[in-house]
Amino acid sequence: MRFFSDNAASVHPAVLEAVVAANASDIAYDGDAISARLDAAFSDVFETQVSALWIATGTAANCLALATLCPPFRGTLCANDAHINQDEAGAPEFYSGGGKLITVDAPGSKLTPALVEARLGMIANDVHRTQAAAISITNATEYGLSYAASEVGSLGELAKSRNLRFHMDGARFANAVVHTSASPADLTWRAGVDALSFGFVKNGGLSSEALILFDRDLAEEVRVRRKRAGHLNSKGRFLAAQLLALLKDDLWLTNGRAANDGAARLARAAANRLLFPVQANELFLRMTVSEATELRAQGFQFYDWAEGEVRFVVSWDQDAREIDALDAALAAL
Amino acid sequence: MRFFSDNAASVHPAVLEAVVAANASDIAYDGDAISARLDAAFSDVFETQVSALWIATGTAANCLALATLCPPFRGTLCANDAHINQDEAGAPEFYSGGGKLITVDAPGSKLTPALVEARLGMIANDVHRTQAAAISITNATEYGLSYAASEVGSLGELAKSRNLRFHMDGARFANAVVHTSASPADLTWRAGVDALSFGFVKNGGLSSEALILFDRDLAEEVRVRRKRAGHLNSKGRFLAAQLLALLKDDLWLTNGRAANDGAARLARAAANRLLFPVQANELFLRMTVSEATELRAQGFQFYDWAEGEVRFVVSWDQDAREIDALDAALAAL
Amino acid sequence: MRFFSDNAASVHPAVLEAVVAANASDIAYDGDAISARLDAAFSDVFETQVSALWIATGTAANCLALATLCPPFRGTLCANDAHINQDEAGAPEFYSGGGKLITVDAPGSKLTPALVEARLGMIANDVHRTQAAAISITNATEYGLSYAASEVGSLGELAKSRNLRFHMDGARFANAVVHTSASPADLTWRAGVDALSFGFVKNGGLSSEALILFDRDLAEEVRVRRKRAGHLNSKGRFLAAQLLALLKDDLWLTNGRAANDGAARLARAAANRLLFPVQANELFLRMTVSEATELRAQGFQFYDWAEGEVRFVVSWDQDAREIDALDAALAAL
Amino acid sequence: MRFFSDNAASVHPAVLEAVVAANASDIAYDGDAISARLDAAFSDVFETQVSALWIATGTAANCLALATLCPPFRGTLCANDAHINQDEAGAPEFYSGGGKLITVDAPGSKLTPALVEARLGMIANDVHRTQAAAISITNATEYGLSYAASEVGSLGELAKSRNLRFHMDGARFANAVVHTSASPADLTWRAGVDALSFGFVKNGGLSSEALILFDRDLAEEVRVRRKRAGHLNSKGRFLAAQLLALLKDDLWLTNGRAANDGAARLARAAANRLLFPVQANELFLRMTVSEATELRAQGFQFYDWAEGEVRFVVSWDQDAREIDALDAALAAL
């Protein structure tokens, strides 16, 4: 029973159907009729005109955004545990030409204005220190915490006052939207976000994420950088089709809700073990080695996060019986 | 009738079936059971142990190889008209950290030992000039010429004697194999090639090319670079499945042959217009503006290559009636 | 007798005196009193407010300017034989993060609007081709040709109309100013130049060139890039002092004139051998191997440029007897 | 009275004399007779054959070494407060093409095997995490602590066992040698160091540091990278001459000792304020704002390091009366 990662989940049947249906030949790259629908479709979701690009991976979406928002000789503020800092093999530094990540120790990997101000205060304003040009937050965070719209907004105000661009890594954006009940607009551009990596692959997609540019002036540069990074697929219609399938009838929200609901149920069963509140589809639990061994013996797969800590991730397609079984197993530990 | 580019062709039904069939969840990234089969499958094709990686685009495959074969402070020899020099938006320079492409004016974009030697002879051996560390050829070339195994071999010997690594951009490798009737092994590692970008997307694939490393010691570095470039898809099984589907029963050769046969037939109809012999699936023709306009009026789509020159590309899935029609139209011009 | 290169010439005594005189301790980096005088001193020379930075080498000055004028995903137009393309070991690509040099075959390494327009015309306006963002010319050129102010101006107008930034590599700017009798202002910002690498080391300096920014908005970024490239010397006063010494009483022009005059005299002696008119301090001559051998036997040192071609460079400090001797020897060949 | 930084100190008269004496013209770049003496001179100092290059700044020396020791897709372990991480404006990331600095919280900015092992233990061995390829230490550290030869040696053993290259930033190497009384050899290559940035500018030099390569196989690559970074001065003899002047009769040790002695004397006067033991030429002291104000009113210049903390640096040329005065003033606080 896989609670290891939502990265390995299945693809939603509607996505597969859309891929198959996209097969009629069309213009190459992103010149096709399906790709042409993305801007409008995402503009509907966000209640404002956006530029929307398909990109195969979240790492690439994040790094294309960051390289555009921050010049090589500046830095991007992020939590120390941010995916961009820990799990992307130095991709941000590669894409930005050596731009620095300016890391902040942040509980639950969640930035606050106070933490960001304190970190900025440590940077003397001279040519020896790398000055910050951008902030990047992950919503939901790497520890499964969701930013409320007001929390994003307070960071957005800080960014604006400090002349910093603002990026959101939304690998689990659906989960954050579902948890907060905030509108996509309130969680992003209305709160000052310039660019959003909008995750789909963990949420029923196959091989396409979306990069949403609220500042549409960025689009020309991002399109060139996408090509230059080898991310302009020849048959882009197959990526675009996945995104449209997941937007249709709010399937992305349905999938996100399914995952969140499963996690919420498990959170109740493991309430006394929680390292962080469960505000998306991930649980971080205190657990001894022997307990973990016992659960694995029952067929549960999960991640050893740190000494005495484990991570469970509920996927959009998680079988209810698996949730039941884990629920019971956690309660019985 | 699309003779514009094979980039926009349809995906072979067997590939779509394989994608759909790959949907059972599995380990993320390239840890899945289907990805695990790639090394063996391509080792069969090449009659030697190779490392084979799925990569979403040819640009990324080329540039991951080149960045690994050539350090940032050296250069890669290639034809001036090479795709890596003209059509990848500076991706080789990006991936390599500023490595230089050392270009050679080569008729038909086809390198020869004499051309390469002459170019090398222009580079004084000092720290002021960028010294060459690698050669990259495209097979079939950007003008639809195929290298014979012996031609690759003579370049491979030169590379070895000059201590240069040797890369082949095989965006249309299938077409070259079909045209030359050489074995994949003879066209590559037996001729000294270290790494091959093996194209599938133009030949019936959906979103996966293969990077074949004949020098398997390169694999560890390439895998890290792939992640760092944002090209380690979360659900890699869907890319791997495409490649296996096209290898099965030599479907890649069947598709390549279909495209080559169509081009050969058109070459006969346009024999007096050919700028280059037709050795793959592309035709470069002399054509006046009025002739081009006439053909377009009949519904043919193709590329204006240069003044008085046009390009037609036959795709693997080209309808026989379209070939018939173009054949007649060219003859009637 | 050294006619090999002006790079190896001696340092003018006034420069050495200024270096010795700068030894009183002061603020580190460029915070000292001598560095603080540069902007004003160069603003006098150029009859407009400029930002002026000391930089140890011409390569660094060129590349800091280019990296600031052209983003990593764009290109800089230059002559194929430009120093930045041939003799800087890929430094422009390194500094710019992989920006491409878009080379133009230009007789005498001298760009013209027609050549530049033709080259631009070859670049399709799409994301696959590297679009140009800047032009760089060398004045005097790598073949010792000087641009007239009107020639720079016509390129400047083209640059403006095409939205390109404009850089001048003035490694031998003094020689060009002397030859053309144009004012420094007319040769640069009045002709549309945004940034000038103003050479001093070949012209009597020790270890400092100047980067002149006519667009002063560039200064903040250039200062950060200078530090980041390891070119912010701790004791910058010693570099600044060199520049001021060479500006004082137009010593830079006196030195440039001495070198040009020597070259002009030799040009008359070798009039029938000249590959290019002599418009600075360099002579490019047709010469057989046996003639070159004969001259070397007489003690003359010079550079074998290409088959049947040699280069002589007259330095600012060239002994008149050496000129006499070479003059006679050339006449006697 | 300047206790602000040794970066702003004067140049030793012997260095200026050597610069003046180097003025006879010679071969350009590093082809001159003085540069040719560096390998031998430094090989004497280190009791083994080394390759020694002049480089204008410590930042460039550090970053050329690091870029050569660590590929772009790996990382270099260093103290969080290391100069390369805090004060070089991202130069290491620039030179290495985006290589990551893997920082360690280290008291006094001094690494130990235990700290390094703990940090390495946090890096999962997969393609998502940046793996370490090198260690860099600063000796004396950014807080004026000197590594004993045995301490360097224990890190060198760890580096070897973990297959990491080992770099030492010796911006104040002279001070460390003087303090420890260890031989230069024992502090470096005998302890496993591959490359040393050997500082001279803070210690009486003008504009030249030395990069010492104990692994001489690195020299070819470093020489190319030096050119490519714009650090191959045309008139290199003037940089080489500075280094030879400071090596002659162990002038570098004399200067280092003068600075250390001054600091040691002040350390006694401020014993109850010391944040770290004084093992070089720097003092870090607890000090209230009013105390600092009082000292400044008496004419002392120094650096506000952090809240309640100040830094004093004694230079090689510090006037004895200034030491006397500060000694008295500190005692009187």
mmCIF file of N, CA, C and O in Angstrom, chain A residues 105-173:
data_model
loop_
_atom_site.group_PDB
_atom_site.id
_atom_site.type_symbol
_atom_site.label_atom_id
_atom_site.label_comp_id
_atom_site.label_asym_id
_atom_site.label_seq_id
_atom_site.Cartn_x
_atom_site.Cartn_y
_atom_site.Cartn_z
ATOM 1 N N ASP A 105 15.628 29.556 8.035
ATOM 2 C CA ASP A 105 15.149 28.438 8.854
ATOM 3 C C ASP A 105 13.714 28.729 9.232
ATOM 4 O O ASP A 105 13.438 29.673 9.978
ATOM 5 N N ALA A 106 12.798 27.934 8.728
ATOM 6 C CA ALA A 106 11.379 28.244 8.910
ATOM 7 C C ALA A 106 10.641 26.992 9.361
ATOM 8 O O ALA A 106 10.648 25.984 8.651
ATOM 9 N N PRO A 107 10.024 27.036 10.539
ATOM 10 C CA PRO A 107 9.273 25.864 11.028
ATOM 11 C C PRO A 107 8.190 25.461 10.027
ATOM 12 O O PRO A 107 7.453 26.327 9.534
ATOM 13 N N GLY A 108 8.158 24.188 9.718
ATOM 14 C CA GLY A 108 7.165 23.704 8.771
ATOM 15 C C GLY A 108 7.416 24.222 7.370
ATOM 16 O O GLY A 108 6.561 24.139 6.499
ATOM 17 N N SER A 109 8.598 24.767 7.162
ATOM 18 C CA SER A 109 8.999 25.292 5.854
ATOM 19 C C SER A 109 8.083 26.429 5.402
ATOM 20 O O SER A 109 7.911 26.673 4.212
ATOM 21 N N LYS A 110 7.537 27.145 6.375
ATOM 22 C CA LYS A 110 6.569 28.203 6.079
ATOM 23 C C LYS A 110 7.167 29.562 6.415
ATOM 24 O O LYS A 110 7.479 29.852 7.576
ATOM 25 N N LEU A 111 7.309 30.396 5.427
ATOM 26 C CA LEU A 111 7.875 31.727 5.644
ATOM 27 C C LEU A 111 6.835 32.660 6.255
ATOM 28 O O LEU A 111 5.640 32.529 6.003
ATOM 29 N N THR A 112 7.329 33.593 7.042
ATOM 30 C CA THR A 112 6.495 34.672 7.564
ATOM 31 C C THR A 112 7.219 35.984 7.314
ATOM 32 O O THR A 112 8.447 35.994 7.128
ATOM 33 N N PRO A 113 6.493 37.090 7.314
ATOM 34 C CA PRO A 113 7.164 38.379 7.143
ATOM 35 C C PRO A 113 8.270 38.581 8.173
ATOM 36 O O PRO A 113 9.340 39.105 7.837
ATOM 37 N N ALA A 114 8.050 38.153 9.406
ATOM 38 C CA ALA A 114 9.072 38.366 10.429
ATOM 39 C C ALA A 114 10.347 37.599 10.091
ATOM 40 O O ALA A 114 11.463 38.119 10.222
ATOM 41 N N LEU A 115 10.182 36.359 9.672
ATOM 42 C CA LEU A 115 11.362 35.566 9.328
ATOM 43 C C LEU A 115 12.097 36.175 8.139
ATOM 44 O O LEU A 115 13.328 36.231 8.104
ATOM 45 N N VAL A 116 11.337 36.615 7.160
ATOM 46 C CA VAL A 116 11.963 37.171 5.959
ATOM 47 C C VAL A 116 12.659 38.477 6.302
ATOM 48 O O VAL A 116 13.811 38.719 5.891
ATOM 49 N N GLU A 117 12.014 39.320 7.100
ATOM 50 C CA GLU A 117 12.634 40.589 7.489
ATOM 51 C C GLU A 117 13.935 40.342 8.245
ATOM 52 O O GLU A 117 14.944 41.020 8.017
ATOM 53 N N ALA A 118 13.899 39.374 9.135
ATOM 54 C CA ALA A 118 15.104 39.098 9.923
ATOM 55 C C ALA A 118 16.244 38.646 9.008
ATOM 56 O O ALA A 118 17.394 39.053 9.170
ATOM 57 N N ARG A 119 15.893 37.832 8.045
ATOM 58 C CA ARG A 119 16.937 37.338 7.137
ATOM 59 C C ARG A 119 17.481 38.469 6.266
ATOM 60 O O ARG A 119 18.700 38.585 6.060
ATOM 61 N N LEU A 120 16.597 39.307 5.785
ATOM 62 C CA LEU A 120 17.043 40.445 4.978
ATOM 63 C C LEU A 120 17.943 41.358 5.798
ATOM 64 O O LEU A 120 18.908 41.932 5.288
ATOM 65 N N GLY A 121 17.609 41.474 7.079
ATOM 66 C CA GLY A 121 18.389 42.351 7.951
ATOM 67 C C GLY A 121 19.828 41.904 8.120
ATOM 68 O O GLY A 121 20.696 42.683 8.519
ATOM 69 N N MET A 122 20.099 40.639 7.803
ATOM 70 C CA MET A 122 21.458 40.118 7.931
ATOM 71 C C MET A 122 22.323 40.436 6.714
ATOM 72 O O MET A 122 23.516 40.132 6.706
ATOM 73 N N ILE A 123 21.724 40.982 5.677
ATOM 74 C CA ILE A 123 22.461 41.196 4.423
ATOM 75 C C ILE A 123 22.878 42.654 4.318
ATOM 76 O O ILE A 123 22.064 43.533 4.030
ATOM 77 N N ALA A 124 24.150 42.912 4.577
ATOM 78 C CA ALA A 124 24.649 44.280 4.437
ATOM 79 C C ALA A 124 24.462 44.734 2.990
ATOM 80 O O ALA A 124 24.609 43.948 2.058
ATOM 81 N N ASN A 125 24.144 45.983 2.848
ATOM 82 C CA ASN A 125 23.844 46.502 1.512
ATOM 83 C C ASN A 125 25.124 46.962 0.808
ATOM 84 O O ASN A 125 25.418 48.143 0.719
ATOM 85 N N ASP A 126 25.881 46.003 0.334
ATOM 86 C CA ASP A 126 27.107 46.333 -0.400
ATOM 87 C C ASP A 126 27.306 45.319 -1.510
ATOM 88 O O ASP A 126 26.482 44.423 -1.686
ATOM 89 N N VAL A 127 28.375 45.467 -2.269
ATOM 90 C CA VAL A 127 28.567 44.555 -3.406
ATOM 91 C C VAL A 127 29.143 43.210 -2.991
ATOM 92 O O VAL A 127 29.239 42.293 -3.811
ATOM 93 N N HIS A 128 29.525 43.071 -1.717
ATOM 94 C CA HIS A 128 30.117 41.804 -1.292
ATOM 95 C C HIS A 128 29.064 40.753 -0.980
ATOM 96 O O HIS A 128 29.306 39.559 -1.118
ATOM 97 N N ARG A 129 27.912 41.236 -0.522
ATOM 98 C CA ARG A 129 26.831 40.324 -0.153
ATOM 99 C C ARG A 129 25.843 40.182 -1.302
ATOM 100 O O ARG A 129 25.531 41.171 -1.967
ATOM 101 N N THR A 130 25.353 38.983 -1.478
ATOM 102 C CA THR A 130 24.329 38.773 -2.493
ATOM 103 C C THR A 130 23.016 39.375 -2.018
ATOM 104 O O THR A 130 22.466 38.951 -0.997
ATOM 105 N N GLN A 131 22.537 40.366 -2.718
ATOM 106 C CA GLN A 131 21.271 41.011 -2.373
ATOM 107 C C GLN A 131 20.099 40.178 -2.897
ATOM 108 O O GLN A 131 20.197 39.534 -3.936
ATOM 109 N N ALA A 132 19.011 40.229 -2.177
ATOM 110 C CA ALA A 132 17.831 39.460 -2.580
ATOM 111 C C ALA A 132 17.053 40.184 -3.674
ATOM 112 O O ALA A 132 16.957 41.412 -3.677
ATOM 113 N N ALA A 133 16.538 39.418 -4.607
ATOM 114 C CA ALA A 133 15.687 39.965 -5.670
ATOM 115 C C ALA A 133 14.315 39.323 -5.704
ATOM 116 O O ALA A 133 13.420 39.826 -6.373
ATOM 117 N N ALA A 134 14.149 38.220 -4.987
ATOM 118 C CA ALA A 134 12.879 37.495 -5.080
ATOM 119 C C ALA A 134 12.648 36.670 -3.819
ATOM 120 O O ALA A 134 13.570 36.395 -3.049
ATOM 121 N N ILE A 135 11.380 36.326 -3.616
ATOM 122 C CA ILE A 135 10.992 35.368 -2.575
ATOM 123 C C ILE A 135 10.275 34.216 -3.261
ATOM 124 O O ILE A 135 9.522 34.432 -4.212
ATOM 125 N N SER A 136 10.521 33.012 -2.762
ATOM 126 C CA SER A 136 9.769 31.860 -3.262
ATOM 127 C C SER A 136 9.194 31.098 -2.075
ATOM 128 O O SER A 136 9.915 30.772 -1.128
ATOM 129 N N ILE A 137 7.905 30.855 -2.130
ATOM 130 C CA ILE A 137 7.278 30.017 -1.096
ATOM 131 C C ILE A 137 6.641 28.812 -1.769
ATOM 132 O O ILE A 137 6.357 28.824 -2.975
ATOM 133 N N THR A 138 6.429 27.769 -0.965
ATOM 134 C CA THR A 138 5.801 26.556 -1.465
ATOM 135 C C THR A 138 4.447 26.420 -0.794
ATOM 136 O O THR A 138 4.369 26.495 0.439
ATOM 137 N N ASN A 139 3.408 26.249 -1.589
ATOM 138 C CA ASN A 139 2.060 26.178 -1.042
ATOM 139 C C ASN A 139 1.310 25.051 -1.727
ATOM 140 O O ASN A 139 1.083 25.112 -2.926
ATOM 141 N N ALA A 140 0.972 24.022 -0.945
ATOM 142 C CA ALA A 140 1.287 23.706 0.428
ATOM 143 C C ALA A 140 2.785 23.477 0.593
ATOM 144 O O ALA A 140 3.458 23.095 -0.348
ATOM 145 N N THR A 141 3.290 23.713 1.840
ATOM 146 C CA THR A 141 4.730 23.620 2.062
ATOM 147 C C THR A 141 5.216 22.172 2.022
ATOM 148 O O THR A 141 4.418 21.232 1.962
ATOM 149 N N GLU A 142 6.522 22.063 2.118
ATOM 150 C CA GLU A 142 7.148 20.734 2.113
ATOM 151 C C GLU A 142 6.734 19.902 3.327
ATOM 152 O O GLU A 142 6.966 18.695 3.349
ATOM 153 N N TYR A 143 6.124 20.534 4.339
ATOM 154 C CA TYR A 143 5.611 19.803 5.500
ATOM 155 C C TYR A 143 4.093 19.790 5.522
ATOM 156 O O TYR A 143 3.471 19.607 6.561
ATOM 157 N N GLY A 144 3.500 20.048 4.356
ATOM 158 C CA GLY A 144 2.063 19.898 4.272
ATOM 159 C C GLY A 144 1.264 20.998 4.933
ATOM 160 O O GLY A 144 0.096 20.802 5.261
ATOM 161 N N LEU A 145 1.864 22.171 5.133
ATOM 162 C CA LEU A 145 1.118 23.310 5.668
ATOM 163 C C LEU A 145 0.637 24.185 4.520
ATOM 164 O O LEU A 145 1.371 24.405 3.558
ATOM 165 N N SER A 146 -0.584 24.681 4.647
ATOM 166 C CA SER A 146 -1.133 25.566 3.620
ATOM 167 C C SER A 146 -1.083 27.007 4.103
ATOM 168 O O SER A 146 -1.387 27.295 5.265
ATOM 169 N N TYR A 147 -0.661 27.897 3.201
ATOM 170 C CA TYR A 147 -0.718 29.324 3.492
ATOM 171 C C TYR A 147 -2.143 29.808 3.271
ATOM 172 O O TYR A 147 -2.740 29.536 2.205
ATOM 173 N N ALA A 148 -2.680 30.533 4.226
ATOM 174 C CA ALA A 148 -3.948 31.231 3.996
ATOM 175 C C ALA A 148 -3.692 32.390 3.041
ATOM 176 O O ALA A 148 -2.554 32.869 2.916
ATOM 177 N N ALA A 149 -4.738 32.850 2.380
ATOM 178 C CA ALA A 149 -4.591 33.975 1.449
ATOM 179 C C ALA A 149 -3.991 35.186 2.165
ATOM 180 O O ALA A 149 -3.147 35.905 1.601
ATOM 181 N N SER A 150 -4.392 35.390 3.409
ATOM 182 C CA SER A 150 -3.864 36.549 4.134
ATOM 183 C C SER A 150 -2.377 36.394 4.418
ATOM 184 O O SER A 150 -1.628 37.376 4.453
ATOM 185 N N GLU A 151 -1.951 35.163 4.631
ATOM 186 C CA GLU A 151 -0.522 34.925 4.882
ATOM 187 C C GLU A 151 0.297 35.173 3.621
ATOM 188 O O GLU A 151 1.379 35.748 3.675
ATOM 189 N N VAL A 152 -0.235 34.711 2.514
ATOM 190 C CA VAL A 152 0.454 35.008 1.251
ATOM 191 C C VAL A 152 0.474 36.512 1.044
ATOM 192 O O VAL A 152 1.498 37.100 0.679
ATOM 193 N N GLY A 153 -0.661 37.140 1.346
ATOM 194 C CA GLY A 153 -0.763 38.580 1.116
ATOM 195 C C GLY A 153 0.224 39.388 1.943
ATOM 196 O O GLY A 153 0.788 40.376 1.465
ATOM 197 N N SER A 154 0.456 38.962 3.170
ATOM 198 C CA SER A 154 1.396 39.737 3.992
ATOM 199 C C SER A 154 2.811 39.582 3.454
ATOM 200 O O SER A 154 3.609 40.527 3.495
ATOM 201 N N LEU A 155 3.120 38.412 2.910
ATOM 202 C CA LEU A 155 4.434 38.246 2.267
ATOM 203 C C LEU A 155 4.498 39.047 0.974
ATOM 204 O O LEU A 155 5.536 39.620 0.625
ATOM 205 N N GLY A 156 3.375 39.089 0.277
ATOM 206 C CA GLY A 156 3.330 39.861 -0.963
ATOM 207 C C GLY A 156 3.555 41.347 -0.719
ATOM 208 O O GLY A 156 4.243 42.019 -1.494
ATOM 209 N N GLU A 157 2.990 41.828 0.371
ATOM 210 C CA GLU A 157 3.199 43.250 0.699
ATOM 211 C C GLU A 157 4.657 43.520 1.042
ATOM 212 O O GLU A 157 5.233 44.528 0.624
ATOM 213 N N LEU A 158 5.221 42.607 1.806
ATOM 214 C CA LEU A 158 6.631 42.747 2.138
ATOM 215 C C LEU A 158 7.478 42.739 0.859
ATOM 216 O O LEU A 158 8.379 43.562 0.678
ATOM 217 N N ALA A 159 7.164 41.806 -0.013
ATOM 218 C CA ALA A 159 7.923 41.710 -1.264
ATOM 219 C C ALA A 159 7.857 43.026 -2.023
ATOM 220 O O ALA A 159 8.867 43.554 -2.499
ATOM 221 N N LYS A 160 6.649 43.538 -2.112
ATOM 222 C CA LYS A 160 6.469 44.785 -2.856
ATOM 223 C C LYS A 160 7.268 45.927 -2.220
ATOM 224 O O LYS A 160 7.952 46.689 -2.905
ATOM 225 N N SER A 161 7.213 45.991 -0.907
ATOM 226 C CA SER A 161 7.889 47.107 -0.223
ATOM 227 C C SER A 161 9.391 46.999 -0.325
ATOM 228 O O SER A 161 10.111 47.993 -0.250
ATOM 229 N N ARG A 162 9.873 45.776 -0.503
ATOM 230 C CA ARG A 162 11.311 45.551 -0.600
ATOM 231 C C ARG A 162 11.778 45.392 -2.045
ATOM 232 O O ARG A 162 12.930 45.054 -2.292
ATOM 233 N N ASN A 163 10.859 45.590 -2.955
ATOM 234 C CA ASN A 163 11.184 45.473 -4.372
ATOM 235 C C ASN A 163 11.652 44.069 -4.743
ATOM 236 O O ASN A 163 12.617 43.890 -5.494
ATOM 237 N N LEU A 164 10.963 43.083 -4.177
ATOM 238 C CA LEU A 164 11.284 41.688 -4.476
ATOM 239 C C LEU A 164 10.174 41.079 -5.317
ATOM 240 O O LEU A 164 8.995 41.346 -5.094
ATOM 241 N N ARG A 165 10.542 40.251 -6.303
ATOM 242 C CA ARG A 165 9.535 39.507 -7.046
ATOM 243 C C ARG A 165 9.080 38.321 -6.196
ATOM 244 O O ARG A 165 9.773 37.916 -5.251
ATOM 245 N N PHE A 166 7.940 37.745 -6.542
ATOM 246 C CA PHE A 166 7.299 36.779 -5.644
ATOM 247 C C PHE A 166 6.840 35.555 -6.441
ATOM 248 O O PHE A 166 6.003 35.667 -7.332
ATOM 249 N N HIS A 167 7.410 34.420 -6.086
ATOM 250 C CA HIS A 167 7.093 33.162 -6.771
ATOM 251 C C HIS A 167 6.466 32.170 -5.802
ATOM 252 O O HIS A 167 6.854 32.105 -4.639
ATOM 253 N N MET A 168 5.502 31.425 -6.306
ATOM 254 C CA MET A 168 4.923 30.352 -5.510
ATOM 255 C C MET A 168 5.122 29.019 -6.210
ATOM 256 O O MET A 168 4.747 28.854 -7.369
ATOM 257 N N ASP A 169 5.746 28.087 -5.467
ATOM 258 C CA ASP A 169 5.853 26.712 -5.933
ATOM 259 C C ASP A 169 4.581 26.010 -5.496
ATOM 260 O O ASP A 169 4.400 25.700 -4.312
ATOM 261 N N GLY A 170 3.717 25.766 -6.462
ATOM 262 C CA GLY A 170 2.435 25.141 -6.158
ATOM 263 C C GLY A 170 2.385 23.693 -6.581
ATOM 264 O O GLY A 170 1.404 23.261 -7.188
ATOM 265 N N ALA A 171 3.437 22.960 -6.236
ATOM 266 C CA ALA A 171 3.442 21.528 -6.570
ATOM 267 C C ALA A 171 2.181 20.863 -6.034
ATOM 268 O O ALA A 171 1.647 19.938 -6.626
ATOM 269 N N ARG A 172 1.740 21.351 -4.872
ATOM 270 C CA ARG A 172 0.474 20.855 -4.278
ATOM 271 C C ARG A 172 -0.486 22.029 -4.074
ATOM 272 O O ARG A 172 -1.117 22.175 -3.034
ATOM 273 N N PHE A 173 -0.590 22.845 -5.109
ATOM 274 C CA PHE A 173 -1.476 24.009 -5.054
ATOM 275 C C PHE A 173 -2.931 23.573 -4.870
ATOM 276 O O PHE A 173 -3.694 24.188 -4.113
#
